[in-house]
PDB file of C-alpha atoms (C1' of nucleotides) in Angstrom:
ATOM      1  CA  MET A   1     136.115 103.155 175.302  1.00 90.00           C
ATOM      2  CA  LYS A   2     138.183 101.789 178.050  1.00 94.00           C
ATOM      3  CA  LEU A   3     141.536 103.320 178.699  1.00 97.00           C
ATOM      4  CA  THR A   4     143.794 100.879 180.488  1.00 97.00           C
ATOM      5  CA  THR A   5     147.379 100.940 181.680  1.00 97.00           C
ATOM      6  CA  LYS A   6     148.392 100.303 178.088  1.00 98.00           C
ATOM      7  CA  SER A   7     147.384 103.819 177.176  1.00 98.00           C
ATOM      8  CA  GLU A   8     148.692 105.321 180.392  1.00 98.00           C
ATOM      9  CA  TYR A   9     152.069 103.616 180.184  1.00 98.00           C
ATOM     10  CA  THR A  10     152.395 104.468 176.524  1.00 98.00           C
ATOM     11  CA  LEU A  11     151.551 108.113 177.070  1.00 98.00           C
ATOM     12  CA  LEU A  12     154.005 108.404 179.930  1.00 98.00           C
ATOM     13  CA  ALA A  13     156.743 106.812 177.871  1.00 98.00           C
ATOM     14  CA  LEU A  14     156.063 108.915 174.783  1.00 98.00           C
ATOM     15  CA  LEU A  15     156.036 112.106 176.825  1.00 98.00           C
ATOM     16  CA  TYR A  16     159.317 111.075 178.400  1.00 98.00           C
ATOM     17  CA  MET A  17     160.790 110.688 174.919  1.00 98.00           C
ATOM     18  CA  ALA A  18     159.281 113.935 173.738  1.00 98.00           C
ATOM     19  CA  ARG A  19     161.152 115.710 176.519  1.00 98.00           C
ATOM     20  CA  GLN A  20     164.549 114.391 175.499  1.00 97.00           C
ATOM     21  CA  GLU A  21     166.946 116.365 173.360  1.00 96.00           C
ATOM     22  CA  LYS A  22     166.413 115.802 169.664  1.00 94.00           C
ATOM     23  CA  ASP A  23     167.910 112.700 168.006  1.00 95.00           C
ATOM     24  CA  LYS A  24     168.815 111.037 171.254  1.00 97.00           C
ATOM     25  CA  PHE A  25     168.036 107.363 171.714  1.00 98.00           C
ATOM     26  CA  VAL A  26     166.797 106.623 175.201  1.00 98.00           C
ATOM     27  CA  LYS A  27     166.983 103.218 176.807  1.00 98.00           C
ATOM     28  CA  ILE A  28     163.799 101.479 177.843  1.00 98.00           C
ATOM     29  CA  GLU A  29     165.441 100.828 181.202  1.00 98.00           C
ATOM     30  CA  ASP A  30     165.544 104.589 181.879  1.00 98.00           C
ATOM     31  CA  ILE A  31     161.938 105.111 180.918  1.00 98.00           C
ATOM     32  CA  CYS A  32     160.809 102.240 183.112  1.00 98.00           C
ATOM     33  CA  ALA A  33     162.763 103.530 186.080  1.00 97.00           C
ATOM     34  CA  SER A  34     161.443 107.044 185.646  1.00 97.00           C
ATOM     35  CA  CYS A  35     157.828 106.114 184.967  1.00 97.00           C
ATOM     36  CA  ASP A  36     157.547 103.021 187.146  1.00 97.00           C
ATOM     37  CA  ILE A  37     156.563 100.624 184.389  1.00 98.00           C
ATOM     38  CA  PRO A  38     157.487  96.908 184.185  1.00 98.00           C
ATOM     39  CA  LYS A  39     160.197  96.576 181.562  1.00 98.00           C
ATOM     40  CA  LYS A  40     158.996  93.481 179.777  1.00 98.00           C
ATOM     41  CA  TYR A  41     155.530  94.938 179.534  1.00 98.00           C
ATOM     42  CA  LEU A  42     156.691  98.218 178.068  1.00 98.00           C
ATOM     43  CA  GLU A  43     158.765  96.322 175.502  1.00 98.00           C
ATOM     44  CA  LEU A  44     155.536  94.795 174.307  1.00 98.00           C
ATOM     45  CA  LEU A  45     153.843  98.165 174.029  1.00 98.00           C
ATOM     46  CA  PHE A  46     156.847  99.623 172.224  1.00 98.00           C
ATOM     47  CA  LEU A  47     156.713  96.798 169.732  1.00 98.00           C
ATOM     48  CA  ALA A  48     153.286  98.000 168.657  1.00 98.00           C
ATOM     49  CA  LEU A  49     154.430 101.610 168.589  1.00 98.00           C
ATOM     50  CA  ARG A  50     157.386 100.751 166.415  1.00 98.00           C
ATOM     51  CA  GLN A  51     155.400  98.595 163.999  1.00 97.00           C
ATOM     52  CA  ASN A  52     153.069 101.533 163.573  1.00 98.00           C
ATOM     53  CA  ARG A  53     155.933 103.952 162.990  1.00 98.00           C
ATOM     54  CA  TYR A  54     155.495 106.105 166.031  1.00 98.00           C
ATOM     55  CA  ILE A  55     158.959 105.397 167.361  1.00 98.00           C
ATOM     56  CA  LYS A  56     162.237 104.264 165.888  1.00 98.00           C
ATOM     57  CA  THR A  57     164.877 102.195 167.530  1.00 98.00           C
ATOM     58  CA  ARG A  58     168.510 101.185 167.507  1.00 98.00           C
ATOM     59  CA  ARG A  59     169.994  98.099 169.142  1.00 98.00           C
ATOM     60  CA  GLY A  60     173.190  97.586 171.065  1.00 98.00           C
ATOM     61  CA  THR A  61     175.152  99.923 173.296  1.00 97.00           C
ATOM     62  CA  LYS A  62     174.029 103.464 172.581  1.00 97.00           C
ATOM     63  CA  GLY A  63     170.785 102.001 171.342  1.00 98.00           C
ATOM     64  CA  GLY A  64     167.293 102.771 172.585  1.00 98.00           C
ATOM     65  CA  TYR A  65     164.136 104.422 171.391  1.00 98.00           C
ATOM     66  CA  MET A  66     163.115 107.822 170.071  1.00 98.00           C
ATOM     67  CA  LEU A  67     160.058 109.399 168.465  1.00 98.00           C
ATOM     68  CA  ALA A  68     159.879 108.716 164.755  1.00 98.00           C
ATOM     69  CA  ARG A  69     158.015 111.985 164.129  1.00 97.00           C
ATOM     70  CA  PRO A  70     157.896 115.396 165.744  1.00 98.00           C
ATOM     71  CA  ALA A  71     155.802 115.362 168.925  1.00 98.00           C
ATOM     72  CA  GLY A  72     153.511 117.912 167.302  1.00 98.00           C
ATOM     73  CA  GLN A  73     152.510 115.352 164.692  1.00 98.00           C
ATOM     74  CA  ILE A  74     151.399 112.584 166.997  1.00 98.00           C
ATOM     75  CA  THR A  75     147.854 112.969 168.271  1.00 98.00           C
ATOM     76  CA  LEU A  76     146.466 111.610 171.485  1.00 98.00           C
ATOM     77  CA  ALA A  77     143.605 110.015 169.561  1.00 98.00           C
ATOM     78  CA  GLU A  78     145.821 107.812 167.424  1.00 98.00           C
ATOM     79  CA  ILE A  79     147.853 106.613 170.371  1.00 98.00           C
ATOM     80  CA  LEU A  80     144.834 105.745 172.495  1.00 98.00           C
ATOM     81  CA  ARG A  81     143.111 104.019 169.594  1.00 98.00           C
ATOM     82  CA  LEU A  82     146.193 101.972 168.891  1.00 98.00           C
ATOM     83  CA  MET A  83     146.599 100.846 172.467  1.00 98.00           C
ATOM     84  CA  ASP A  84     143.039 100.487 173.727  1.00 98.00           C
ATOM     85  CA  GLY A  85     140.834 100.427 170.654  1.00 97.00           C
ATOM     86  CA  ALA A  86     137.886 102.541 169.563  1.00 96.00           C
ATOM     87  CA  LEU A  87     137.117 105.719 171.479  1.00 97.00           C
ATOM     88  CA  ALA A  88     133.350 105.212 171.327  1.00 96.00           C
ATOM     89  CA  PRO A  89     131.657 104.642 174.683  1.00 96.00           C
ATOM     90  CA  THR A  90     130.006 101.458 173.400  1.00 94.00           C
ATOM     91  CA  GLU A  91     130.527  99.052 170.545  1.00 91.00           C
ATOM     92  CA  SER A  92     127.109  99.963 169.227  1.00 92.00           C
ATOM     93  CA  VAL A  93     128.306 103.396 168.121  1.00 93.00           C
ATOM     94  CA  SER A  94     131.776 102.381 167.078  1.00 88.00           C
ATOM     95  CA  THR A  95     132.409 103.487 163.507  1.00 76.00           C
ATOM     96  CA  TYR A  96     132.460 100.103 161.820  1.00 73.00           C
ATOM     97  CA  PHE A  97     129.739  98.499 163.832  1.00 75.00           C
ATOM     98  CA  TYR A  98     126.554  97.395 162.278  1.00 73.00           C
ATOM     99  CA  SER A  99     124.036  94.866 163.344  1.00 75.00           C
ATOM    100  CA  ASP A 100     120.331  94.843 163.677  1.00 79.00           C
ATOM    101  CA  THR A 101     120.144  94.510 167.447  1.00 86.00           C
ATOM    102  CA  PRO A 102     117.515  95.966 169.764  1.00 86.00           C
ATOM    103  CA  ILE A 103     119.816  98.820 170.767  1.00 92.00           C
ATOM    104  CA  SER A 104     120.226  99.787 167.115  1.00 90.00           C
ATOM    105  CA  ARG A 105     116.513 100.605 167.091  1.00 93.00           C
ATOM    106  CA  GLU A 106     116.830 103.036 169.990  1.00 96.00           C
ATOM    107  CA  GLU A 107     117.678 106.041 167.884  1.00 96.00           C
ATOM    108  CA  LYS A 108     117.777 108.550 170.702  1.00 98.00           C
ATOM    109  CA  VAL A 109     120.082 106.417 172.806  1.00 98.00           C
ATOM    110  CA  LEU A 110     122.392 105.891 169.862  1.00 97.00           C
ATOM    111  CA  SER A 111     122.509 109.554 169.040  1.00 97.00           C
ATOM    112  CA  VAL A 112     123.570 110.458 172.589  1.00 98.00           C
ATOM    113  CA  PHE A 113     126.340 107.890 172.478  1.00 98.00           C
ATOM    114  CA  LYS A 114     127.418 109.150 169.072  1.00 97.00           C
ATOM    115  CA  GLU A 115     127.520 112.691 170.359  1.00 98.00           C
ATOM    116  CA  ILE A 116     129.812 111.585 173.165  1.00 98.00           C
ATOM    117  CA  ARG A 117     131.940 109.577 170.776  1.00 97.00           C
ATOM    118  CA  ASP A 118     132.339 112.575 168.483  1.00 97.00           C
ATOM    119  CA  TYR A 119     133.241 114.884 171.329  1.00 98.00           C
ATOM    120  CA  ILE A 120     135.933 112.533 172.571  1.00 98.00           C
ATOM    121  CA  SER A 121     137.370 111.973 169.108  1.00 98.00           C
ATOM    122  CA  GLN A 122     137.514 115.640 168.247  1.00 98.00           C
ATOM    123  CA  ARG A 123     139.033 116.577 171.546  1.00 98.00           C
ATOM    124  CA  LEU A 124     141.720 113.899 171.376  1.00 98.00           C
ATOM    125  CA  GLU A 125     142.458 114.422 167.719  1.00 98.00           C
ATOM    126  CA  SER A 126     143.121 118.079 168.357  1.00 98.00           C
ATOM    127  CA  LEU A 127     145.851 117.343 170.885  1.00 98.00           C
ATOM    128  CA  THR A 128     149.390 116.237 170.152  1.00 98.00           C
ATOM    129  CA  LEU A 129     152.187 115.081 172.403  1.00 98.00           C
ATOM    130  CA  ALA A 130     153.702 118.526 172.037  1.00 98.00           C
ATOM    131  CA  ASP A 131     150.631 120.032 173.691  1.00 98.00           C
ATOM    132  CA  LEU A 132     151.078 117.813 176.712  1.00 98.00           C
ATOM    133  CA  VAL A 133     154.778 118.163 177.414  1.00 95.00           C
TER     134      VAL A 133
ATOM    135  CA  MET B   1     134.336 104.200 181.431  1.00 90.00           C
ATOM    136  CA  LYS B   2     133.361 101.026 179.797  1.00 94.00           C
ATOM    137  CA  LEU B   3     129.776 100.518 178.846  1.00 97.00           C
ATOM    138  CA  THR B   4     128.954  96.849 178.551  1.00 97.00           C
ATOM    139  CA  THR B   5     125.844  94.875 177.801  1.00 97.00           C
ATOM    140  CA  LYS B   6     124.810  95.490 181.391  1.00 98.00           C
ATOM    141  CA  SER B   7     124.136  99.113 180.553  1.00 98.00           C
ATOM    142  CA  GLU B   8     122.658  98.341 177.172  1.00 98.00           C
ATOM    143  CA  TYR B   9     120.324  95.639 178.438  1.00 98.00           C
ATOM    144  CA  THR B  10     119.295  97.772 181.373  1.00 98.00           C
ATOM    145  CA  LEU B  11     118.534 100.768 179.197  1.00 98.00           C
ATOM    146  CA  LEU B  12     116.522  98.692 176.759  1.00 98.00           C
ATOM    147  CA  ALA B  13     114.529  97.165 179.586  1.00 98.00           C
ATOM    148  CA  LEU B  14     113.895 100.472 181.345  1.00 98.00           C
ATOM    149  CA  LEU B  15     112.779 102.106 178.126  1.00 98.00           C
ATOM    150  CA  TYR B  16     110.442  99.192 177.498  1.00 98.00           C
ATOM    151  CA  MET B  17     108.923  99.779 180.930  1.00 98.00           C
ATOM    152  CA  ALA B  18     108.764 103.512 180.397  1.00 98.00           C
ATOM    153  CA  ARG B  19     106.619 102.893 177.331  1.00 98.00           C
ATOM    154  CA  GLN B  20     104.018 100.830 179.171  1.00 97.00           C
ATOM    155  CA  GLU B  21     100.822 102.295 180.463  1.00 96.00           C
ATOM    156  CA  LYS B  22     101.130 103.698 183.963  1.00 94.00           C
ATOM    157  CA  ASP B  23     100.932 101.317 186.956  1.00 95.00           C
ATOM    158  CA  LYS B  24     101.176  98.209 184.859  1.00 97.00           C
ATOM    159  CA  PHE B  25     103.503  95.443 185.975  1.00 98.00           C
ATOM    160  CA  VAL B  26     105.307  93.886 183.042  1.00 98.00           C
ATOM    161  CA  LYS B  27     106.753  90.400 183.118  1.00 98.00           C
ATOM    162  CA  ILE B  28     110.460  89.925 182.644  1.00 98.00           C
ATOM    163  CA  GLU B  29     109.618  87.257 180.093  1.00 98.00           C
ATOM    164  CA  ASP B  30     108.001  89.875 177.851  1.00 98.00           C
ATOM    165  CA  ILE B  31     110.908  92.264 178.119  1.00 98.00           C
ATOM    166  CA  CYS B  32     113.387  89.526 177.301  1.00 98.00           C
ATOM    167  CA  ALA B  33     111.395  88.407 174.293  1.00 97.00           C
ATOM    168  CA  SER B  34     111.022  91.939 172.997  1.00 97.00           C
ATOM    169  CA  CYS B  35     114.604  93.051 173.650  1.00 97.00           C
ATOM    170  CA  ASP B  36     116.404  89.768 173.019  1.00 97.00           C
ATOM    171  CA  ILE B  37     118.000  89.489 176.443  1.00 98.00           C
ATOM    172  CA  PRO B  38     118.732  86.247 178.352  1.00 98.00           C
ATOM    173  CA  LYS B  39     116.161  85.968 181.118  1.00 98.00           C
ATOM    174  CA  LYS B  40     118.385  84.828 183.949  1.00 98.00           C
ATOM    175  CA  TYR B  41     120.834  87.586 183.174  1.00 98.00           C
ATOM    176  CA  LEU B  42     118.231  90.312 183.152  1.00 98.00           C
ATOM    177  CA  GLU B  43     116.928  89.042 186.486  1.00 98.00           C
ATOM    178  CA  LEU B  44     120.353  89.749 187.903  1.00 98.00           C
ATOM    179  CA  LEU B  45     120.404  93.259 186.490  1.00 98.00           C
ATOM    180  CA  PHE B  46     116.887  93.902 187.773  1.00 98.00           C
ATOM    181  CA  LEU B  47     117.951  92.806 191.220  1.00 98.00           C
ATOM    182  CA  ALA B  48     120.397  95.707 191.317  1.00 98.00           C
ATOM    183  CA  LEU B  49     117.815  98.099 189.904  1.00 98.00           C
ATOM    184  CA  ARG B  50     115.303  97.082 192.515  1.00 98.00           C
ATOM    185  CA  GLN B  51     117.742  97.294 195.420  1.00 98.00           C
ATOM    186  CA  ASN B  52     118.523 100.795 194.281  1.00 98.00           C
ATOM    187  CA  ARG B  53     114.867 101.727 194.028  1.00 98.00           C
ATOM    188  CA  TYR B  54     114.668 102.309 190.309  1.00 98.00           C
ATOM    189  CA  ILE B  55     112.007  99.666 189.796  1.00 98.00           C
ATOM    190  CA  LYS B  56     109.395  98.004 191.944  1.00 98.00           C
ATOM    191  CA  THR B  57     108.073  94.521 191.646  1.00 98.00           C
ATOM    192  CA  ARG B  58     105.248  92.169 192.449  1.00 98.00           C
ATOM    193  CA  ARG B  59     105.390  88.391 192.488  1.00 98.00           C
ATOM    194  CA  GLY B  60     102.983  85.771 191.295  1.00 98.00           C
ATOM    195  CA  THR B  61     100.471  85.806 188.463  1.00 97.00           C
ATOM    196  CA  LYS B  62      99.861  89.415 187.459  1.00 97.00           C
ATOM    197  CA  GLY B  63     103.262  90.175 188.909  1.00 98.00           C
ATOM    198  CA  GLY B  64     106.200  91.736 187.132  1.00 98.00           C
ATOM    199  CA  TYR B  65     108.204  94.931 187.158  1.00 98.00           C
ATOM    200  CA  MET B  66     107.519  98.628 186.729  1.00 98.00           C
ATOM    201  CA  LEU B  67     109.419 101.869 187.162  1.00 98.00           C
ATOM    202  CA  ALA B  68     109.467 103.041 190.759  1.00 98.00           C
ATOM    203  CA  ARG B  69     109.686 106.695 189.707  1.00 97.00           C
ATOM    204  CA  PRO B  70     108.521 108.757 186.744  1.00 98.00           C
ATOM    205  CA  ALA B  71     110.778 108.241 183.720  1.00 98.00           C
ATOM    206  CA  GLY B  72     111.547 111.948 183.819  1.00 98.00           C
ATOM    207  CA  GLN B  73     113.255 111.484 187.164  1.00 98.00           C
ATOM    208  CA  ILE B  74     115.703 108.769 186.210  1.00 98.00           C
ATOM    209  CA  THR B  75     118.850 110.037 184.529  1.00 98.00           C
ATOM    210  CA  LEU B  76     121.032 108.152 182.119  1.00 98.00           C
ATOM    211  CA  ALA B  77     124.057 108.953 184.246  1.00 98.00           C
ATOM    212  CA  GLU B  78     122.793 107.195 187.352  1.00 98.00           C
ATOM    213  CA  ILE B  79     121.788 104.088 185.454  1.00 98.00           C
ATOM    214  CA  LEU B  80     125.089 103.772 183.633  1.00 98.00           C
ATOM    215  CA  ARG B  81     127.062 104.410 186.816  1.00 98.00           C
ATOM    216  CA  LEU B  82     125.085 101.789 188.652  1.00 98.00           C
ATOM    217  CA  MET B  83     125.581  99.155 186.005  1.00 98.00           C
ATOM    218  CA  ASP B  84     129.068  99.853 184.679  1.00 98.00           C
ATOM    219  CA  GLY B  85     130.734 102.103 187.221  1.00 97.00           C
ATOM    220  CA  ALA B  86     132.390 105.497 186.949  1.00 96.00           C
ATOM    221  CA  LEU B  87     131.925 107.493 183.761  1.00 97.00           C
ATOM    222  CA  ALA B  88     135.522 108.766 183.719  1.00 97.00           C
ATOM    223  CA  PRO B  89     137.641 107.572 180.774  1.00 96.00           C
ATOM    224  CA  THR B  90     140.347 106.320 183.143  1.00 95.00           C
ATOM    225  CA  GLU B  91     140.604 105.443 186.800  1.00 91.00           C
ATOM    226  CA  SER B  92     143.144 108.196 187.227  1.00 92.00           C
ATOM    227  CA  VAL B  93     140.499 110.882 186.835  1.00 94.00           C
ATOM    228  CA  SER B  94     137.724 109.066 188.591  1.00 88.00           C
ATOM    229  CA  THR B  95     136.311 111.221 191.362  1.00 76.00           C
ATOM    230  CA  TYR B  96     137.495 109.243 194.345  1.00 74.00           C
ATOM    231  CA  PHE B  97     140.857 108.236 192.958  1.00 75.00           C
ATOM    232  CA  TYR B  98     144.020 109.396 194.490  1.00 74.00           C
ATOM    233  CA  SER B  99     147.473 107.990 194.368  1.00 75.00           C
ATOM    234  CA  ASP B 100     150.845 109.440 193.696  1.00 80.00           C
ATOM    235  CA  THR B 101     151.551 107.623 190.463  1.00 86.00           C
ATOM    236  CA  PRO B 102     153.550 108.866 187.479  1.00 86.00           C
ATOM    237  CA  ILE B 103     150.382 109.728 185.587  1.00 93.00           C
ATOM    238  CA  SER B 104     149.223 111.897 188.462  1.00 91.00           C
ATOM    239  CA  ARG B 105     152.185 114.156 187.738  1.00 93.00           C
ATOM    240  CA  GLU B 106     151.169 114.679 184.116  1.00 97.00           C
ATOM    241  CA  GLU B 107     148.894 117.607 184.764  1.00 96.00           C
ATOM    242  CA  LYS B 108     148.021 118.327 181.181  1.00 98.00           C
ATOM    243  CA  VAL B 109     147.084 114.743 180.461  1.00 98.00           C
ATOM    244  CA  LEU B 110     144.923 114.611 183.555  1.00 97.00           C
ATOM    245  CA  SER B 111     143.168 117.818 182.707  1.00 97.00           C
ATOM    246  CA  VAL B 112     142.203 116.549 179.260  1.00 98.00           C
ATOM    247  CA  PHE B 113     140.793 113.379 180.763  1.00 98.00           C
ATOM    248  CA  LYS B 114     138.925 115.385 183.363  1.00 97.00           C
ATOM    249  CA  GLU B 115     137.458 117.580 180.683  1.00 98.00           C
ATOM    250  CA  ILE B 116     136.169 114.502 178.905  1.00 98.00           C
ATOM    251  CA  ARG B 117     134.872 113.046 182.141  1.00 97.00           C
ATOM    252  CA  ASP B 118     132.982 116.259 182.903  1.00 98.00           C
ATOM    253  CA  TYR B 119     131.490 116.458 179.442  1.00 98.00           C
ATOM    254  CA  ILE B 120     130.211 112.897 179.654  1.00 98.00           C
ATOM    255  CA  SER B 121     128.800 113.368 183.145  1.00 98.00           C
ATOM    256  CA  GLN B 122     127.011 116.567 182.303  1.00 98.00           C
ATOM    257  CA  ARG B 123     125.591 115.204 179.099  1.00 98.00           C
ATOM    258  CA  LEU B 124     124.292 112.033 180.717  1.00 98.00           C
ATOM    259  CA  GLU B 125     123.024 113.734 183.830  1.00 98.00           C
ATOM    260  CA  SER B 126     120.935 116.073 181.718  1.00 98.00           C
ATOM    261  CA  LEU B 127     119.058 113.215 180.085  1.00 98.00           C
ATOM    262  CA  THR B 128     116.267 111.139 181.585  1.00 98.00           C
ATOM    263  CA  LEU B 129     114.503 108.036 180.378  1.00 98.00           C
ATOM    264  CA  ALA B 130     111.622 110.280 179.355  1.00 98.00           C
ATOM    265  CA  ASP B 131     113.919 112.051 176.881  1.00 98.00           C
ATOM    266  CA  LEU B 132     114.790 108.774 175.208  1.00 98.00           C
ATOM    267  CA  VAL B 133     111.395 107.168 174.791  1.00 95.00           C
TER     268      VAL B 133
ATOM    269  C1'  DA C   1      95.137  74.183 201.435  1.00 81.96           C
ATOM    270  C1'  DA C   2      97.276  73.058 197.197  1.00 81.96           C
ATOM    271  C1'  DT C   3      99.248  74.509 193.134  1.00 81.96           C
ATOM    272  C1'  DC C   4     100.841  77.526 189.701  1.00 81.96           C
ATOM    273  C1'  DT C   5     103.173  81.588 188.533  1.00 81.96           C
ATOM    274  C1'  DT C   6     106.543  84.979 188.912  1.00 81.96           C
ATOM    275  C1'  DG C   7     110.191  87.336 191.392  1.00 81.96           C
ATOM    276  C1'  DT C   8     114.672  86.819 194.879  1.00 81.96           C
ATOM    277  C1'  DC C   9     119.057  85.549 195.821  1.00 81.96           C
ATOM    278  C1'  DT C  10     123.530  83.114 196.020  1.00 81.96           C
ATOM    279  C1'  DA C  11     126.699  80.372 193.755  1.00 81.96           C
ATOM    280  C1'  DT C  12     129.158  79.136 190.009  1.00 81.96           C
ATOM    281  C1'  DA C  13     130.771  78.355 185.171  1.00 81.96           C
ATOM    282  C1'  DG C  14     132.802  79.607 180.674  1.00 81.96           C
ATOM    283  C1'  DA C  15     134.817  82.994 177.841  1.00 81.96           C
ATOM    284  C1'  DT C  16     137.538  86.913 177.096  1.00 81.96           C
ATOM    285  C1'  DA C  17     140.557  90.730 178.396  1.00 81.96           C
ATOM    286  C1'  DT C  18     144.246  92.578 181.120  1.00 81.96           C
ATOM    287  C1'  DG C  19     148.715  92.879 183.153  1.00 81.96           C
ATOM    288  C1'  DA C  20     152.848  90.806 183.311  1.00 81.96           C
ATOM    289  C1'  DT C  21     156.847  87.544 182.549  1.00 81.96           C
ATOM    290  C1'  DA C  22     160.098  84.134 180.110  1.00 81.96           C
ATOM    291  C1'  DG C  23     163.258  83.061 176.940  1.00 81.96           C
ATOM    292  C1'  DA C  24     165.216  82.355 172.425  1.00 81.96           C
ATOM    293  C1'  DC C  25     166.848  85.392 168.945  1.00 81.96           C
ATOM    294  C1'  DA C  26     168.997  89.552 166.248  1.00 81.96           C
ATOM    295  C1'  DA C  27     171.790  93.436 165.618  1.00 81.96           C
ATOM    296  C1'  DA C  28     174.914  97.289 167.084  1.00 81.96           C
ATOM    297  C1'  DT C  29     179.236  98.592 169.572  1.00 81.96           C
ATOM    298  C1'  DG C  30     183.860  98.331 171.202  1.00 81.96           C
TER     299       DG C  30
ATOM    300  C1'  DC D   1     183.701  87.846 169.945  1.00 81.96           C
ATOM    301  C1'  DA D   2     181.576  89.406 174.083  1.00 81.96           C
ATOM    302  C1'  DT D   3     178.458  92.726 175.800  1.00 81.96           C
ATOM    303  C1'  DT D   4     174.520  95.456 175.420  1.00 81.96           C
ATOM    304  C1'  DT D   5     170.100  96.519 173.946  1.00 81.96           C
ATOM    305  C1'  DG D   6     166.025  95.732 171.125  1.00 81.96           C
ATOM    306  C1'  DT D   7     162.584  91.864 168.747  1.00 81.96           C
ATOM    307  C1'  DC D   8     159.261  88.591 168.919  1.00 81.96           C
ATOM    308  C1'  DT D   9     156.359  84.653 170.303  1.00 81.96           C
ATOM    309  C1'  DA D  10     154.532  82.067 173.900  1.00 81.96           C
ATOM    310  C1'  DT D  11     152.631  81.633 178.152  1.00 81.96           C
ATOM    311  C1'  DC D  12     150.543  82.609 182.758  1.00 81.96           C
ATOM    312  C1'  DA D  13     147.740  84.608 186.525  1.00 81.96           C
ATOM    313  C1'  DT D  14     144.086  87.324 187.619  1.00 81.96           C
ATOM    314  C1'  DA D  15     140.049  89.937 186.843  1.00 81.96           C
ATOM    315  C1'  DT D  16     135.937  90.969 184.446  1.00 81.96           C
ATOM    316  C1'  DC D  17     132.007  89.939 181.658  1.00 81.96           C
ATOM    317  C1'  DT D  18     128.209  87.174 180.257  1.00 81.96           C
ATOM    318  C1'  DA D  19     125.341  83.804 181.429  1.00 81.96           C
ATOM    319  C1'  DT D  20     123.138  79.857 183.871  1.00 81.96           C
ATOM    320  C1'  DA D  21     121.519  76.831 187.857  1.00 81.96           C
ATOM    321  C1'  DG D  22     118.825  75.982 191.490  1.00 81.96           C
ATOM    322  C1'  DA D  23     116.837  76.583 195.981  1.00 81.96           C
ATOM    323  C1'  DC D  24     113.650  79.748 197.926  1.00 81.96           C
ATOM    324  C1'  DA D  25     109.648  83.342 198.741  1.00 81.96           C
ATOM    325  C1'  DA D  26     105.372  85.351 197.886  1.00 81.96           C
ATOM    326  C1'  DG D  27     101.102  86.550 195.284  1.00 81.96           C
ATOM    327  C1'  DA D  28      97.080  84.496 192.533  1.00 81.96           C
ATOM    328  C1'  DT D  29      93.781  80.896 191.459  1.00 81.96           C
ATOM    329  C1'  DT D  30      91.061  77.059 192.313  1.00 81.96           C
TER     330       DT D  30
END
DNA sequence: AATCTTGTCTATAGATATGATAGACAAATG
DNA sequence: CATTTGTCTATCATATCTATAGACAAGATT
């Protein structure tokens, strides 16, 4: 688990959108100005958000971005996973990891890391954008 | 928080030492062979451990490394912090961070991250090497 | 004393990840 | 058809991570 500016920028931008009136497209320019994010970089992040159906867009004058689903249906966990990968503190306890390495024989170590992983997941899955506005 | 091989290697090595009979110096060679860690790399990690008084050493034949304190007095938290830095999920909620950035105005986001940070710290501070052997 | 063994320390190299930018292209609007 | 705004791929600079090299220091053995 390493949350980078990708997650931070994305969260800021999504919360900005969540605060807009319903069905209003907001320009990336506005978000960048308000949240102090480099425009070209946020475009890249939005590309991923759009391809994963978290936001929808329209081009041209009057174009922009808006949430594709109600804020209450977008969890923090899915956003952070999309932007910065698995929430587990180490690869060795990431859900789809398996290999017979020395650390995989340290059962007690692994179980602590798994406990932490589960706590983080549950906490972040229980929160939606609506909870954070 | 990003746990890398530094933390994993270090933990493996410390646990190996914790399992030895008391007052026995163990050669880095042995640890590397047993835990599958590159020797030169582990030397580097041990340097930090030694400078921070977690292990003590002796050179020459019959030399090697051993824990400088009882395993029950070395917490997981201090080792992981030493090797991979702050346990907070993001810089923005790391203890000595302050700056007036957009994220610092998102109180609810920050408080979730702080909650996670506190959970991780408490969990890891409550565990010592002795608990993991 | 000479030599072997093992740890100390600084420098550096290669690979990967992160943060950011450039620019050609596509579609909506007036 | 010109302007505006989003789409997408490529690329770059910097930082971080993993690992190695090599000169040096000190304890052990003979």
